[in-house]
mmCIF file of C-alpha atoms and ligand atoms in Angstrom:
data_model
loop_
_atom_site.group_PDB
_atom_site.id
_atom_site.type_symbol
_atom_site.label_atom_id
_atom_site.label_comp_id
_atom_site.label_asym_id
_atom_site.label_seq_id
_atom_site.Cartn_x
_atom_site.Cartn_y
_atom_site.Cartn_z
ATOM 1 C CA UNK A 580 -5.394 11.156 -20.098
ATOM 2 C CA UNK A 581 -2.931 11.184 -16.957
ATOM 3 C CA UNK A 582 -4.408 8.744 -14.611
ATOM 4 C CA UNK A 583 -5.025 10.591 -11.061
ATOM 5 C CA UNK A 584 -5.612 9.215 -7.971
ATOM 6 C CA UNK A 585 -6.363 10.123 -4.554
ATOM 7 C CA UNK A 586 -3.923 9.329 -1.769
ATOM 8 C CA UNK A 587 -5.300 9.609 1.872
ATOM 9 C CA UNK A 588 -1.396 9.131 4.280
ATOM 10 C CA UNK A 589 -0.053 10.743 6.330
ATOM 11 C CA UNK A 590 2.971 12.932 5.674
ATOM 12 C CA UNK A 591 6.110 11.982 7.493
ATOM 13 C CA UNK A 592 8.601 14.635 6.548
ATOM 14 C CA UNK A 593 11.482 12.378 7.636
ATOM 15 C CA UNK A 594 12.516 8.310 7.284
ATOM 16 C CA UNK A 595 10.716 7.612 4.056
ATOM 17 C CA UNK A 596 7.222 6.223 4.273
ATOM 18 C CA UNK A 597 3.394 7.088 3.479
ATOM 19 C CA UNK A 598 3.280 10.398 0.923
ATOM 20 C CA UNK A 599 7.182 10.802 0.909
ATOM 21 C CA UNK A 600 7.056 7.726 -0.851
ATOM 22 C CA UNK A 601 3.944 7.646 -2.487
ATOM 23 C CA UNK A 602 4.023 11.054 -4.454
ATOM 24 C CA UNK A 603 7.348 10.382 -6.032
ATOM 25 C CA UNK A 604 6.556 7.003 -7.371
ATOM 26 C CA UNK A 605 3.352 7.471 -8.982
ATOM 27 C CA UNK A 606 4.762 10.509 -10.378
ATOM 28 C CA UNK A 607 7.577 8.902 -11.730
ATOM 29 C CA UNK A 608 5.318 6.035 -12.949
ATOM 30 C CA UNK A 609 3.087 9.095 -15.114
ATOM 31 C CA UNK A 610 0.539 9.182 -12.656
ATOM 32 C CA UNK A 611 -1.108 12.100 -10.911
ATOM 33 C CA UNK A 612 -1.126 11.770 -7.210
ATOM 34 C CA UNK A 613 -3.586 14.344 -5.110
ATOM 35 C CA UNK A 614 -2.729 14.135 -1.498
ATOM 36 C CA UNK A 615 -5.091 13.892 1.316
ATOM 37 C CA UNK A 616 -2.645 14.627 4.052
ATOM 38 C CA UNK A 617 -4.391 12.729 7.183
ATOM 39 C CA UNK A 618 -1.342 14.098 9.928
ATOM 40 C CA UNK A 619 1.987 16.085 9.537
ATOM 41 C CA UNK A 620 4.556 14.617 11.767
ATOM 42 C CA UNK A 621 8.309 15.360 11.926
ATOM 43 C CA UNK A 622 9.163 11.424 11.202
ATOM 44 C CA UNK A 623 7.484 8.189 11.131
ATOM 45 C CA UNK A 624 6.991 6.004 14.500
ATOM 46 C CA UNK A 625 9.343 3.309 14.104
ATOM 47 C CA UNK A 626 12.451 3.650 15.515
ATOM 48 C CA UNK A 627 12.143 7.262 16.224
ATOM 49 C CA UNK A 628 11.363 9.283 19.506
ATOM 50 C CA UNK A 629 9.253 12.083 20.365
ATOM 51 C CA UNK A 630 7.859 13.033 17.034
ATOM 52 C CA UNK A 631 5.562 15.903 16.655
ATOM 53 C CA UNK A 632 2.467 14.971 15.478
ATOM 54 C CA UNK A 633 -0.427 17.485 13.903
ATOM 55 C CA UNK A 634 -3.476 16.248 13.617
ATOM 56 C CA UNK A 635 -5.477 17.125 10.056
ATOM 57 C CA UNK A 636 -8.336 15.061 10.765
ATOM 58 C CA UNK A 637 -10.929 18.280 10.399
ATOM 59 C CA UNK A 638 -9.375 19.199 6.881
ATOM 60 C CA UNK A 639 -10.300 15.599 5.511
ATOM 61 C CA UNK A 640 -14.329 16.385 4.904
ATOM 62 C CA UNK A 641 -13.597 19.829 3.634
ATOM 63 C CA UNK A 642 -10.796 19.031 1.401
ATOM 64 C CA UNK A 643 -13.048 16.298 0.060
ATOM 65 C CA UNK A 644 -16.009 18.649 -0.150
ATOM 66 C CA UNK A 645 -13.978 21.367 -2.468
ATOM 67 C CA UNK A 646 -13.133 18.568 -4.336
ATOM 68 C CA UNK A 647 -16.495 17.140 -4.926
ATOM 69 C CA UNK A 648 -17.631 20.632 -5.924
ATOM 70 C CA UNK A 649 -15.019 21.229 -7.966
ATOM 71 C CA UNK A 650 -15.857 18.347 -9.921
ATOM 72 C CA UNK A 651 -12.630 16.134 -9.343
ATOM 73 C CA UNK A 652 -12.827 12.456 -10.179
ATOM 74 C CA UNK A 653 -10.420 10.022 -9.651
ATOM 75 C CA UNK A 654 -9.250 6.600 -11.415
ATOM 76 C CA UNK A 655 -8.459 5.089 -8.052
ATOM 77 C CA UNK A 656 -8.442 5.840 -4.306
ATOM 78 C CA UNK A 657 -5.490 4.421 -2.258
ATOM 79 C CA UNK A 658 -5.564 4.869 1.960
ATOM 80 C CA UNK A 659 -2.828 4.073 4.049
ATOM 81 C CA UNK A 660 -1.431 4.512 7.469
ATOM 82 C CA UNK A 661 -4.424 6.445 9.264
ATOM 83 C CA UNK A 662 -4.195 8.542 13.116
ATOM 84 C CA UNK A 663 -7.068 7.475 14.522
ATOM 85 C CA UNK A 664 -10.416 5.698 14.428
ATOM 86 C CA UNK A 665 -11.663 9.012 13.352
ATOM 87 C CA UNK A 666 -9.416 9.210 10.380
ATOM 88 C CA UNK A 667 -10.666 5.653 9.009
ATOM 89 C CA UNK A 668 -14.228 6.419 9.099
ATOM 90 C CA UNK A 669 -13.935 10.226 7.375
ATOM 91 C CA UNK A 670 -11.714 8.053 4.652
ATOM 92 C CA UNK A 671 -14.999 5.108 4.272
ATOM 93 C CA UNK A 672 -17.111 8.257 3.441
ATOM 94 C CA UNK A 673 -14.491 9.569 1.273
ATOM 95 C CA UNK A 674 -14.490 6.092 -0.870
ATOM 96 C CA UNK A 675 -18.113 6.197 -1.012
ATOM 97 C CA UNK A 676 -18.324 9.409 -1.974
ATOM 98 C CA UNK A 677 -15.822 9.461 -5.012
ATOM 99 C CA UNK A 678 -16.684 5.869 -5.634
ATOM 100 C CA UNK A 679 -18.011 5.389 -9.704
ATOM 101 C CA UNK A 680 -17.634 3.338 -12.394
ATOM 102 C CA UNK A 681 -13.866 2.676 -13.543
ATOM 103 C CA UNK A 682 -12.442 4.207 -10.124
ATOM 104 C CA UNK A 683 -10.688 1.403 -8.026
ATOM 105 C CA UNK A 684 -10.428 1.844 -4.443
ATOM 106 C CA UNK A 685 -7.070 0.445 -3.119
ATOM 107 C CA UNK A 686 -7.037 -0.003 0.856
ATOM 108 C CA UNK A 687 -3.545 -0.793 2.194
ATOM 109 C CA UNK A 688 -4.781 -1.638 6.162
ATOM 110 C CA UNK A 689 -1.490 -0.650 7.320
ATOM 111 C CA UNK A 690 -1.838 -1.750 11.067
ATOM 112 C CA UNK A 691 1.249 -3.660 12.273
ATOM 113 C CA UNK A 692 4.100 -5.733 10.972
ATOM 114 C CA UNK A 693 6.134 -8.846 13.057
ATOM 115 C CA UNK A 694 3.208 -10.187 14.476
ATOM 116 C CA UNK A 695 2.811 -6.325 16.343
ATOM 117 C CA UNK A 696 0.445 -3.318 15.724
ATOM 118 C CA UNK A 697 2.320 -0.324 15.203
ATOM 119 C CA UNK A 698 2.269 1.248 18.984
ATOM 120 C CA UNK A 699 -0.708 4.324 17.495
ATOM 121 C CA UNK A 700 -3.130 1.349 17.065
ATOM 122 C CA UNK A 701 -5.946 0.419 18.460
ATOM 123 C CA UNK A 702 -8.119 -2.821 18.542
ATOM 124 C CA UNK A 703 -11.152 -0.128 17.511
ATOM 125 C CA UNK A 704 -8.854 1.032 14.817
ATOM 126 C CA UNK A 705 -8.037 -2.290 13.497
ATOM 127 C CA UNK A 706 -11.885 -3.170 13.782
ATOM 128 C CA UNK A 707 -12.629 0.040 11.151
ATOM 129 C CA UNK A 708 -9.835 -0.904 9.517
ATOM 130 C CA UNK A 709 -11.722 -4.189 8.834
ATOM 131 C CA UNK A 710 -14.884 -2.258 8.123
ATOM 132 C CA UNK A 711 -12.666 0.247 5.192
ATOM 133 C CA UNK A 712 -10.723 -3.145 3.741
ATOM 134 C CA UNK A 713 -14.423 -3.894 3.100
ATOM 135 C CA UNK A 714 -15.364 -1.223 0.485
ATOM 136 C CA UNK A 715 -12.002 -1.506 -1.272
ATOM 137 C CA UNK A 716 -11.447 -3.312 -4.891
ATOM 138 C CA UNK A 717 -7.816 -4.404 -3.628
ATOM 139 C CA UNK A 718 -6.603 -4.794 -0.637
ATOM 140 C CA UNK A 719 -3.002 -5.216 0.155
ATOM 141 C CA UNK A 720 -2.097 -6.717 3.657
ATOM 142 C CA UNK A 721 1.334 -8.065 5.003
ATOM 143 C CA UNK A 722 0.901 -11.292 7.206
ATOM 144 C CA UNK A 723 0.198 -9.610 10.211
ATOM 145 C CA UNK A 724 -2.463 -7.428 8.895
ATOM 146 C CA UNK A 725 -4.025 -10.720 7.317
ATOM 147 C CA UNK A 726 -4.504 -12.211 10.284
ATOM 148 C CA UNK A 727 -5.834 -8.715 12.062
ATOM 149 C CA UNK A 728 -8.324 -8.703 9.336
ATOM 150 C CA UNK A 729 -8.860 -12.062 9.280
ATOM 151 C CA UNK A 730 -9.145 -12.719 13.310
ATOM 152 C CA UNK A 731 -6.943 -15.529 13.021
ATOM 153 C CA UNK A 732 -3.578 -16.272 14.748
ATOM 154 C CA UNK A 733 -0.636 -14.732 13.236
ATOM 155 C CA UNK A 734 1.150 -17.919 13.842
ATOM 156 C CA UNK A 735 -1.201 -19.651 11.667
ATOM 157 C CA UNK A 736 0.187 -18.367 8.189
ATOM 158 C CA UNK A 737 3.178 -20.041 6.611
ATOM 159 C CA UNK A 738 4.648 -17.615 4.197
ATOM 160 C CA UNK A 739 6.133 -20.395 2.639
ATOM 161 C CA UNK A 740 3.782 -22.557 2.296
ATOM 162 C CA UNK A 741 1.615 -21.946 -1.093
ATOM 163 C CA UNK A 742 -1.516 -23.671 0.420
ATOM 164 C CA UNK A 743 -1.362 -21.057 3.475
ATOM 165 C CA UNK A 744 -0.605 -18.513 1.034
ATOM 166 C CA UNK A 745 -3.942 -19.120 -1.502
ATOM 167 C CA UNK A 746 -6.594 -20.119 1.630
ATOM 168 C CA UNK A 747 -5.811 -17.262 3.126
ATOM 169 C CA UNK A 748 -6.098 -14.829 0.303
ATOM 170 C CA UNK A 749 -9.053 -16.518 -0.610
ATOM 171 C CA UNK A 750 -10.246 -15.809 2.797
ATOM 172 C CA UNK A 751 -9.323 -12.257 2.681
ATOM 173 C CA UNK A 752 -11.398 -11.898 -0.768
ATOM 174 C CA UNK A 753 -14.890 -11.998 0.627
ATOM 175 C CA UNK A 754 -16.329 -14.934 -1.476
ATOM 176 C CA UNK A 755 -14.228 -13.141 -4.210
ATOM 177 C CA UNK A 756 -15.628 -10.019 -4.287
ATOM 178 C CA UNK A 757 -12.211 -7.975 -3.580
ATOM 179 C CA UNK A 758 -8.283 -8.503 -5.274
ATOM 180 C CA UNK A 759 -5.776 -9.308 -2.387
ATOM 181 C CA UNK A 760 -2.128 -8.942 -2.737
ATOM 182 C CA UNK A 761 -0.576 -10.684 0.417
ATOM 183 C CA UNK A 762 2.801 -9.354 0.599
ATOM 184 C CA UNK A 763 5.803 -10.728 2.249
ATOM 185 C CA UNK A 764 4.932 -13.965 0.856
ATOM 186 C CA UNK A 765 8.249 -16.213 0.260
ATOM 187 C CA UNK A 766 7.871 -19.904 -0.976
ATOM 188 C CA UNK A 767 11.379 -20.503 -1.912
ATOM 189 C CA UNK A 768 13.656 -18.757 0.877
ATOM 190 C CA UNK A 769 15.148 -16.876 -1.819
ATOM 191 C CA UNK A 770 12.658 -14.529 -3.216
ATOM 192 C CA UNK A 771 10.236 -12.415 -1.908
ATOM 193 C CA UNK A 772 6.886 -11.021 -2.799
ATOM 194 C CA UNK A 773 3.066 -11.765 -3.178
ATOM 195 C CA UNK A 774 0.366 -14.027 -3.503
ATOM 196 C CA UNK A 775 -2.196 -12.237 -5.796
ATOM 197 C CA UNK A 776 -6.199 -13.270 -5.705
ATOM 198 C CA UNK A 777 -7.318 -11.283 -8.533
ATOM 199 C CA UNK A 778 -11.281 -11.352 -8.735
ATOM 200 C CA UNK A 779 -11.240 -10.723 -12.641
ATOM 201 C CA UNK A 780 -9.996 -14.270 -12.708
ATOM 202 C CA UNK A 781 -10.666 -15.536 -9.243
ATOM 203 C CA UNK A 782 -7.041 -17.594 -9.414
ATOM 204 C CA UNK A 783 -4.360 -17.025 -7.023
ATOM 205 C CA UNK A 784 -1.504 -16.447 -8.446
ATOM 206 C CA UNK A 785 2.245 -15.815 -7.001
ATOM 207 C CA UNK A 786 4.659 -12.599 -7.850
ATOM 208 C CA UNK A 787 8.311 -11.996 -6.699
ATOM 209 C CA UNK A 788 11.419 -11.181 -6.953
ATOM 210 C CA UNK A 789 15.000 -11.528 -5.740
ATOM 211 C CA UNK A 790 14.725 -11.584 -1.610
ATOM 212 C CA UNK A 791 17.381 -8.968 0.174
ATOM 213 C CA UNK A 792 18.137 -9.680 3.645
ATOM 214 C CA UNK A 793 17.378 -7.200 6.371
ATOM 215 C CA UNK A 794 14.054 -5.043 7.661
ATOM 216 C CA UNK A 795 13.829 -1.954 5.144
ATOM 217 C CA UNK A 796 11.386 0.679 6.671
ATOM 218 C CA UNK A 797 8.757 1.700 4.142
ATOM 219 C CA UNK A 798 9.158 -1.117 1.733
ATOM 220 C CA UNK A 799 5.345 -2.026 2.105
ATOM 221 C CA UNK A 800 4.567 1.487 1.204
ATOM 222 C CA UNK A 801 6.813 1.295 -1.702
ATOM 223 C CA UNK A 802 5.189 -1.818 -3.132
ATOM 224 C CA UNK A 803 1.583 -0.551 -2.498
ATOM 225 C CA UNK A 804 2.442 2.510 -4.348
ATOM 226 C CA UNK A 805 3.683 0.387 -7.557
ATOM 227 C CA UNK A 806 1.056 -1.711 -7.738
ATOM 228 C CA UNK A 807 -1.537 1.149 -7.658
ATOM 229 C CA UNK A 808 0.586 3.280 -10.357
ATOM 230 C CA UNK A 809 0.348 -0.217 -12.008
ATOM 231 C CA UNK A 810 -3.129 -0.945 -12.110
ATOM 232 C CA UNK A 811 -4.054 2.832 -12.891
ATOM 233 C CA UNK A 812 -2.156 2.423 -15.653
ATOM 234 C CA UNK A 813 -3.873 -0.473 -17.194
ATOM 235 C CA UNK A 814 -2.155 -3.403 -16.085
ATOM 236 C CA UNK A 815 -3.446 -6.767 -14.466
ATOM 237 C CA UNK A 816 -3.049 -7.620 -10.721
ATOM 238 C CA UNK A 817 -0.253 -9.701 -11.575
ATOM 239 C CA UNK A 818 1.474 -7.857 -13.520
ATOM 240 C CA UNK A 819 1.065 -4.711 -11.092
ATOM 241 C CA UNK A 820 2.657 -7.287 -8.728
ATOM 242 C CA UNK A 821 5.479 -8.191 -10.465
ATOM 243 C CA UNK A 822 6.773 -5.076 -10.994
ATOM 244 C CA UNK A 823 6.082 -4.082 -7.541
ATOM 245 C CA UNK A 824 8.108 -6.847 -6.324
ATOM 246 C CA UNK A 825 10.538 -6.504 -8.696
ATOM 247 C CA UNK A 826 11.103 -2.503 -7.810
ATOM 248 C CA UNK A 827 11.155 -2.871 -4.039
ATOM 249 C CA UNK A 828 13.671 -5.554 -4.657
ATOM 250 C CA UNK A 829 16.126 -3.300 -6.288
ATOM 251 C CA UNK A 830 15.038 -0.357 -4.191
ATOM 252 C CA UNK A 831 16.218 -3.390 -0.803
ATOM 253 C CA UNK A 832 18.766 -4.187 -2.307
ATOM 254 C CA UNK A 833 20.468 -0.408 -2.712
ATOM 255 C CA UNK A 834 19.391 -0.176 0.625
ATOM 256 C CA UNK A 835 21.607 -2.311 1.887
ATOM 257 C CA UNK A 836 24.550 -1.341 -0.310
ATOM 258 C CA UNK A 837 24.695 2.262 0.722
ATOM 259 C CA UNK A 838 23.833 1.227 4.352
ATOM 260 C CA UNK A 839 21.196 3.033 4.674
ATOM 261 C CA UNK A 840 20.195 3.699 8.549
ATOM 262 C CA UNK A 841 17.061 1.261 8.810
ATOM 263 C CA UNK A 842 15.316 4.040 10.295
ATOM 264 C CA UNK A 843 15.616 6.238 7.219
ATOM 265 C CA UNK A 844 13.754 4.160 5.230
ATOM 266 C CA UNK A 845 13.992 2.175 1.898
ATOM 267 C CA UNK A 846 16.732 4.270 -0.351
ATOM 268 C CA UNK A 847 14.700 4.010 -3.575
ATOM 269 C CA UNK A 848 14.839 8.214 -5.033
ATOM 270 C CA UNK A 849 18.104 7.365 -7.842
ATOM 271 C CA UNK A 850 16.036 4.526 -8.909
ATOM 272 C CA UNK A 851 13.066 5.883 -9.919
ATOM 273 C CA UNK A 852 13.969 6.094 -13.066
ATOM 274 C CA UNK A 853 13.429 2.567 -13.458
ATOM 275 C CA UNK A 854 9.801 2.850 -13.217
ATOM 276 C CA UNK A 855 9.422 5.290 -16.086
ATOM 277 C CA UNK A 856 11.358 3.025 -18.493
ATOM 278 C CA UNK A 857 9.072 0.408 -16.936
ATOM 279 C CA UNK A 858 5.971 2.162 -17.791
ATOM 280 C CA UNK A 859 7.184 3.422 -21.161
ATOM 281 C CA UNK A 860 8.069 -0.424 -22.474
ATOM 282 C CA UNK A 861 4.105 -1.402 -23.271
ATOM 283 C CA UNK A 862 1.420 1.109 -24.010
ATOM 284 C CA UNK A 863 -1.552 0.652 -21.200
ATOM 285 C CA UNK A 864 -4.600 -1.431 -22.512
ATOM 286 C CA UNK A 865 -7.077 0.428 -20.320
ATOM 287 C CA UNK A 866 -9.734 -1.749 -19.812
HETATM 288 O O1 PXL B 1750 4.932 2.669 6.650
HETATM 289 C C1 PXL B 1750 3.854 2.673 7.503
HETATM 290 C C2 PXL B 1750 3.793 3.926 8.345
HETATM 291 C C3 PXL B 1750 3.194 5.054 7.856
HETATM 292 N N1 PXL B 1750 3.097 6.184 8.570
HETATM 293 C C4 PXL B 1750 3.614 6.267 9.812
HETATM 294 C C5 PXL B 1750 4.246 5.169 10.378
HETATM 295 C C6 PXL B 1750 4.338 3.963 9.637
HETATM 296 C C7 PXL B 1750 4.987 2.811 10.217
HETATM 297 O O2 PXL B 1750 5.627 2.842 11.235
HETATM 298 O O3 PXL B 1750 4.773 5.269 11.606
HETATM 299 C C8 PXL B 1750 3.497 7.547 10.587
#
């Protein structure tokens, strides 16, 4: 059976982030995506001005209602970038609600980046935020959102330093109870990725691949999405991991070749293809 899964974004028509990035990939990677559209807006925030901005906030509950009646179940639930403190509560009642056995619920707390939250948030978002990371099975911060979720100084993580990298995903697990990829992690200087606590295993271990220099605007949405098409699809943390950091690598690194306008986002659409013959090289051992 296709795996499906629910994705609760936002749609940013242009600059490549949220749904315009999530729908393609797990597509391409065989996966079913339903959207939960959370806003409309004309582009993303960053490095834009004056985008529109329509708020879908009362379709959420009866979107999820049809669904419910209808039956629909999903293999995993994956939230992102949310409008308001509103948003992130309809979206814990969501998880609860579709929540059964087999169905993993993947919270990216998409908050902030460089030490900054993105200029929507608020400290009461980032405080639900906490309280959503909470129900999820996997949780995927960047450093910034770490120490948001964490309360601890932003400062305080080394990204290059593997001890800093495992105490603070164990940190982030709850006593183990939740997966953590901690992206942007970078021990060497010359590769980039993530430091996985997997609670199947409670071990931390490290995934990466080739590091491209520059900022690349939706690159944490693009390795969230891969590791959820990943792990729908039957494989380990790790390996979801790996091939996320491997994809948003290449994806960087065409980026930067085609010169890209930062604000346009991560150039990954020609390379899609990559995840199919990805996905087609081992049958999934669904667990
Ligand atoms: O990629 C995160 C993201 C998602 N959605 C919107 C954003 C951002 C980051 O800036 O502005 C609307």
């Amino acid at each position: 059976m296709t795996p499906r899964v629910a994705a609760i974004h936002d749609l940013s028509s242009f600059g490549r982030c949220s749904l315009t990035i999530v729908m393609p990939v797990l597509a391409a990677m065989g996966v079913q995506c339903c959207p939960l559209p959370t806003a409309l807006l004309s582009t993303h925030t960053g490095g834009f001005q004056g985008n529109t901005f329509l708020d879908l906030t009362d379709q959420m509950r009866p979107v999820a209602n049809h669904w419910k009646a209808e039956g629909v179940e999903f293999d995993a639930v994956y939230t992102g970038f949310m409008g308001s403190r509103e948003q992130i509560s309809l979206t814990g009642a969501f998880v609860r609600d579709f929540r059964r056995p087999g169905c993993r619920i993947v919270v990216d707390p998409v908050m902030g980046d460089h030490g900054r939250t993105y200029r929507t948030y608020t400290p009461e978002m980032c405080r639900e935020m906490a309280g959503l990371s909470a129900l999820a099975d996997v949780i995927t911060p960047n450093r910034t959102e770490a120490a948001l979720l964490l309360g601890e100084d932003y400062g305080s993580l080394r990204l290059d330093r593997e001890a800093d990298c495992r105490r603070w995903c164990e940190a982030l697990s709850l006593d183990g109870r939740r997966s953590v990829a901690l992206t942007g992690v970078s021990l060497t200087g010359r590769t980039v990725g993530a430091a996985c606590f997997d609670r199947d295993t409670g071990r931390v271990e490290f995934a990466d691949a080739p590091l491209v220099e520059g900022q690349f605007h939706g690159t944490g949405d693009l390795f969230a999405s891969v590791l959820v098409g990943a792990v729908v699809q039957g494989r380990t943390l790790r390996e979801a991991a790996e091939l996320a950091a491997e994809f948003t690598s290449q994806c960087a690194r065409r980026t930067r070749e085609e010169d890209t306008p930062q604000r346009e986002g991560v150039d990954f659409e020609p390379l899609l293809w990559l995840l199919g013959q990805r996905m087609e090289e081992r049958e999934p051992c669904r667990s």
